[in-house]
XYZ file of C-alpha atoms in Angstrom:
384
model
C -22.422 161.694 106.358
C -21.527 163.885 109.434
C -19.625 160.735 110.687
C -16.940 161.026 107.676
C -13.433 160.408 108.641
C -11.838 163.947 107.857
C -8.816 162.368 106.239
C -10.212 159.619 104.112
C -13.768 161.265 103.531
C -15.259 157.759 104.285
C -18.066 157.395 106.877
C -17.692 155.174 109.947
C -21.330 154.325 109.651
C -23.330 153.662 106.446
C -26.749 152.511 106.869
C -27.943 153.418 103.265
C -26.166 150.326 102.258
C -28.853 148.038 103.765
C -31.656 150.345 102.641
C -30.508 149.976 99.070
C -29.991 146.140 99.203
C -33.516 145.737 100.737
C -34.928 147.994 97.996
C -33.571 145.974 95.217
C -34.464 142.606 96.872
C -38.048 143.948 97.052
C -38.345 145.279 93.571
C -38.948 143.273 90.496
C -35.927 143.159 88.325
C -37.665 145.130 85.531
C -37.680 148.111 87.919
C -34.030 147.951 88.934
C -32.711 150.346 86.223
C -34.988 153.295 87.355
C -34.613 152.390 91.060
C -30.792 152.537 90.605
C -30.916 155.898 88.831
C -33.204 157.257 91.566
C -30.879 156.231 94.395
C -27.846 157.213 92.480
C -29.302 160.732 91.969
C -30.310 161.205 95.616
C -27.214 159.955 97.040
C -25.065 162.178 94.882
C -27.155 165.187 95.537
C -26.945 164.690 99.372
C -23.212 163.904 99.152
C -22.550 167.122 96.988
C -24.736 169.220 99.139
C -23.428 168.076 102.579
C -19.778 167.152 102.226
C -17.911 166.220 99.131
C -16.885 167.734 95.606
C -18.961 166.713 92.615
C -16.145 164.384 91.460
C -15.788 162.525 94.768
C -19.683 162.330 95.239
C -20.078 160.805 91.718
C -17.400 158.162 92.184
C -18.569 157.266 95.637
C -22.136 156.822 94.395
C -21.086 154.628 91.679
C -19.085 152.321 93.748
C -21.403 152.282 96.748
C -24.551 151.653 94.681
C -22.702 149.194 92.447
C -21.946 147.229 95.607
C -25.636 147.309 96.828
C -26.772 146.261 93.349
C -24.347 143.335 93.059
C -25.274 141.951 96.382
C -28.980 141.984 95.620
C -28.309 140.417 92.267
C -26.185 137.575 93.806
C -29.001 136.726 96.227
C -31.683 136.784 93.606
C -29.344 134.947 91.049
C -28.269 131.954 93.377
C -31.137 131.903 95.969
C -33.172 128.588 96.417
C -36.927 129.298 96.690
C -37.473 126.844 99.416
C -34.291 126.903 101.529
C -34.008 129.933 103.648
C -30.920 128.866 105.377
C -29.043 128.774 102.101
C -30.418 132.130 101.108
C -29.211 133.777 104.365
C -25.768 132.408 104.081
C -25.565 133.505 100.284
C -26.664 137.186 101.481
C -24.005 137.148 104.231
C -21.242 135.833 101.863
C -22.154 138.247 99.087
C -22.174 141.141 101.645
C -18.639 140.374 102.931
C -16.967 139.519 99.690
C -18.659 142.314 97.466
C -17.941 144.902 100.181
C -14.402 144.065 100.265
C -14.185 144.526 96.544
C -16.086 147.969 96.907
C -13.993 149.070 99.676
C -10.822 148.281 97.665
C -11.961 150.367 94.832
C -13.234 153.271 97.058
C -10.072 153.323 99.090
C -8.001 153.182 95.989
C -9.737 156.076 94.605
C -9.392 158.200 97.650
C -5.723 157.238 97.804
C -5.324 158.399 94.135
C -6.833 161.832 94.891
C -5.745 162.318 98.745
C -2.734 161.514 100.661
C -4.404 158.844 103.101
C -3.811 155.321 104.759
C -5.004 152.810 102.313
C -5.422 150.023 104.714
C -7.253 152.221 107.376
C -9.702 153.463 104.773
C -10.298 150.033 103.282
C -11.203 148.844 106.628
C -13.524 151.761 107.597
C -15.210 151.511 104.282
C -15.605 147.622 104.482
C -16.897 147.507 108.088
C -19.354 150.432 107.717
C -20.821 148.886 104.484
C -21.050 145.312 106.070
C -22.660 146.598 109.225
C -25.030 148.758 107.444
C -26.234 146.068 105.106
C -26.818 143.465 107.815
C -28.587 145.890 110.059
C -30.946 147.695 107.735
C -31.574 144.552 105.480
C -32.574 142.708 108.469
C -35.014 145.276 109.751
C -36.660 146.324 106.481
C -37.046 142.749 105.183
C -38.387 141.795 108.626
C -41.137 144.269 108.182
C -42.128 142.732 105.004
C -42.697 139.131 106.212
C -46.291 137.861 105.797
C -48.160 139.084 108.889
C -49.111 136.204 111.186
C -52.694 135.575 112.430
C -53.699 138.134 114.882
C -53.712 137.017 118.559
C -54.354 139.054 121.457
C -52.310 137.108 123.816
C -49.208 137.293 121.507
C -49.683 141.005 120.786
C -49.887 141.712 124.596
C -46.869 139.436 125.348
C -44.717 140.992 122.518
C -45.740 144.695 123.708
C -44.731 143.777 127.353
C -41.362 142.403 126.084
C -40.822 145.357 124.000
C -41.289 147.827 127.125
C -38.954 145.583 129.084
C -36.426 145.756 126.163
C -36.656 149.652 125.906
C -36.196 150.096 129.616
C -33.285 147.522 129.945
C -31.405 148.857 126.844
C -31.903 152.518 127.809
C -30.595 151.703 131.494
C -27.504 149.681 130.300
C -26.572 152.036 127.502
C -27.118 155.320 129.378
C -24.536 154.460 132.024
C -21.410 156.637 131.839
C -18.160 154.833 131.442
C -15.799 154.413 134.503
C -13.337 152.099 135.880
C -12.503 148.581 134.403
C -14.748 146.738 137.186
C -17.783 148.683 136.325
C -17.257 148.492 132.535
C -16.918 144.699 132.954
C -20.320 144.388 134.704
C -21.964 146.767 132.317
C -20.606 144.886 129.338
C -21.958 141.813 130.853
C -25.452 143.338 131.426
C -25.526 144.345 127.628
C -26.447 140.720 126.957
C -29.767 141.067 128.794
C -31.451 143.334 126.017
C -30.194 140.955 123.287
C -31.950 137.908 125.020
C -35.207 139.957 125.385
C -34.943 141.064 121.766
C -34.594 137.622 120.405
C -37.582 136.333 122.433
C -39.984 138.943 120.792
C -40.085 137.416 117.334
C -40.562 133.968 118.904
C -43.590 134.937 120.825
C -45.115 137.610 118.758
C -44.149 137.243 115.191
C -41.541 138.606 112.826
C -42.818 141.888 112.177
C -42.969 143.015 115.983
C -39.566 141.595 116.084
C -38.284 143.853 113.263
C -39.922 146.908 115.007
C -38.497 146.162 118.233
C -34.996 145.663 116.768
C -35.359 148.946 115.022
C -36.199 150.498 118.436
C -33.314 148.682 119.991
C -30.819 149.885 117.447
C -32.091 153.756 117.855
C -31.308 153.373 121.574
C -27.825 151.929 121.213
C -26.630 154.179 118.573
C -28.284 157.324 120.182
C -26.475 156.538 123.517
C -23.234 155.543 121.727
C -23.345 158.947 119.833
C -23.351 160.671 123.302
C -20.384 158.561 124.369
C -22.448 156.585 127.032
C -22.818 152.906 127.556
C -20.572 149.763 128.171
C -19.013 149.876 124.627
C -16.788 152.848 125.634
C -14.091 150.645 126.983
C -11.272 152.863 128.444
C -8.216 152.413 125.975
C -10.101 152.361 122.743
C -9.029 154.763 120.011
C -11.254 157.353 118.425
C -14.086 155.746 116.304
C -13.490 152.341 117.737
C -16.515 152.433 120.317
C -18.827 153.192 117.623
C -17.372 150.507 115.503
C -17.967 148.131 118.613
C -21.546 149.306 118.922
C -22.244 148.412 115.142
C -20.605 144.815 115.695
C -22.756 144.549 118.725
C -25.939 145.233 116.828
C -24.811 143.249 113.762
C -24.363 139.964 116.190
C -27.853 140.632 117.232
C -29.278 141.036 113.687
C -27.526 137.596 112.807
C -29.293 135.981 115.837
C -32.454 137.600 114.533
C -31.957 136.033 111.124
C -31.245 132.620 112.836
C -34.627 132.913 114.461
C -36.441 133.739 111.201
C -34.700 130.614 109.523
C -35.818 128.420 112.460
C -39.392 129.792 112.335
C -39.462 129.328 108.393
C -38.467 125.744 108.722
C -40.870 124.741 111.234
C -42.282 121.107 110.367
C -45.762 120.877 108.955
C -45.482 123.661 106.521
C -45.744 121.419 103.619
C -48.640 119.460 102.216
C -47.802 116.295 100.341
C -49.989 114.300 97.755
C -50.044 110.632 96.341
C -51.145 110.413 92.915
C -52.089 107.183 90.873
C -52.168 108.124 87.299
C -53.929 105.237 86.123
C -56.935 105.990 88.002
C -56.305 109.791 88.662
C -57.076 109.235 92.437
C -55.455 111.645 94.770
C -54.667 111.088 98.498
C -53.381 113.658 100.812
C -51.032 113.385 103.821
C -53.307 113.939 106.760
C -50.546 114.275 109.330
C -49.796 117.951 108.225
C -51.822 120.312 110.320
C -51.731 123.335 108.085
C -54.794 125.091 106.979
C -53.828 124.366 103.438
C -54.147 120.635 104.040
C -57.670 121.035 105.297
C -58.579 122.658 101.968
C -56.844 120.005 99.944
C -58.333 117.012 101.748
C -61.699 117.795 99.792
C -59.841 117.018 96.534
C -59.892 113.328 95.702
C -59.282 113.192 91.950
C -57.150 114.773 89.287
C -60.005 116.330 87.323
C -61.165 118.087 90.525
C -57.548 119.538 91.130
C -57.066 120.672 87.514
C -60.606 122.422 87.617
C -59.038 124.675 90.124
C -55.949 125.715 87.952
C -55.709 128.134 85.006
C -55.134 126.450 81.585
C -51.592 127.242 81.601
C -50.910 125.710 84.996
C -52.987 122.813 83.904
C -50.643 122.077 81.006
C -47.560 122.564 83.076
C -48.708 120.318 85.867
C -49.734 117.553 83.131
C -46.445 117.938 81.704
C -44.593 117.389 85.057
C -46.672 114.278 85.745
C -46.028 112.791 82.407
C -42.244 113.435 82.731
C -42.308 111.369 86.149
C -44.451 108.721 84.652
C -42.182 108.086 81.818
C -39.242 107.722 84.331
C -37.846 111.244 83.904
C -36.765 113.686 86.703
C -38.270 116.900 87.772
C -36.067 119.210 90.054
C -37.350 122.717 89.251
C -39.950 124.472 91.500
C -43.200 124.962 89.970
C -45.254 128.206 91.137
C -48.990 128.054 90.353
C -52.306 129.760 91.639
C -54.929 127.402 93.094
C -58.478 128.924 93.196
C -60.360 127.107 95.772
C -63.597 129.438 95.327
C -64.257 132.786 93.553
C -62.995 134.684 96.514
C -60.191 132.369 97.778
C -57.003 132.094 95.819
C -53.833 130.632 97.113
C -50.264 130.986 95.621
C -48.574 127.641 95.899
C -45.202 126.112 94.734
C -44.584 122.500 94.242
C -41.038 121.918 95.686
C -40.700 118.117 95.289
C -41.886 115.785 92.636
C -40.800 112.071 92.499
C -42.003 108.767 91.060
C -42.352 105.534 92.911
C -42.385 102.324 90.782
C -45.284 99.925 91.655
C -46.544 96.708 90.132
C -49.425 98.620 88.533
C -47.015 101.380 87.311
C -45.356 104.560 88.526
C -47.145 106.456 91.225
C -46.432 110.179 91.906
C -45.555 111.913 95.185
C -45.350 115.614 95.355
C -45.011 118.289 97.903
C -46.717 121.627 98.096
C -46.259 124.675 100.134
C -47.745 128.155 100.266
C -45.513 130.662 98.401
C -44.853 133.819 100.293
C -43.119 136.290 98.075
C -42.750 138.940 100.773
C -40.346 136.870 102.847
C -36.880 137.856 102.921
C -34.510 136.889 100.058
C -37.241 135.130 98.125
C -39.417 136.175 95.030
C -42.014 134.318 93.106
C -40.703 132.405 90.293
C -42.917 134.408 87.729
C -41.936 137.871 89.019
C -38.250 137.015 89.147
């Protein structure tokens, strides 16, 4: 809030946007009203205490949190449970478009109350909200990915890369700006921390990657706050270097999300089965090397499988099979709990179910994957 533009009363940096969007995405919908009220109260209180009048604070809080709520609602409403790439694109599109609407409303209010430049205020509001949403949502949602199996080699490799990242970022962004030639060199060197940053989630997992990105953002913002680093190019106007720093970090965040999507879509994450309804025989695809498949290979008959499901899930599974056997189509995703033993329960989702006509009748082919409700931009079907 101390980075408010004195004329427009709009901040050049607004990271609470990403924090609020992530909070809504991680919270079941039944808790959204109290969450909205809690965030609204805190934001208004801080705004009144530090900067603005009560009237301005209330209007800014309504517009700002309405924007964050709308982004999360669009993501949850139109997301596809098993398509991370589409979900990330929905999130980005919603962030860009809804932030533009909120920026127009906010700038219009400030224009109504104060004599300011509407276009400049709209640009500041929109850019700060988009950057804040991309940065903080990427960091927070990355921290809530399901942890990968512990491997000492990965942890040590990731820790070493994190140290190299901190050293390289601190050196590059602690350099004072000088002549054009040195600025061009330092600007080129700014690509090195980005490459190291992207390598960390690949070799050590998404949570270490999110923590490393948080450290990287702190270093870049801290140095930029003190007018250091390659982003302070001679000739830029006041506020533009800080905006350039945010764009630099946002580009890195988008690359990080691209890595998340690629890792999410690694082949072999799906287990497929082949069911002959007439005999009840189940055959599993043994080419999938997942731990889930190793458990499922022990199930050879429908009765064995249904015994591992709750009565409700048994009925839904039978209904889906009957629909396919009668020539119908099943396109929805089915979420269910498979209890392999009293101590082992796995939340699964059936993402694909088709029928294949054969001389002896229709056989059923289905695909299962482990449901991970803590991954970014996804929630379980029952919770949503």
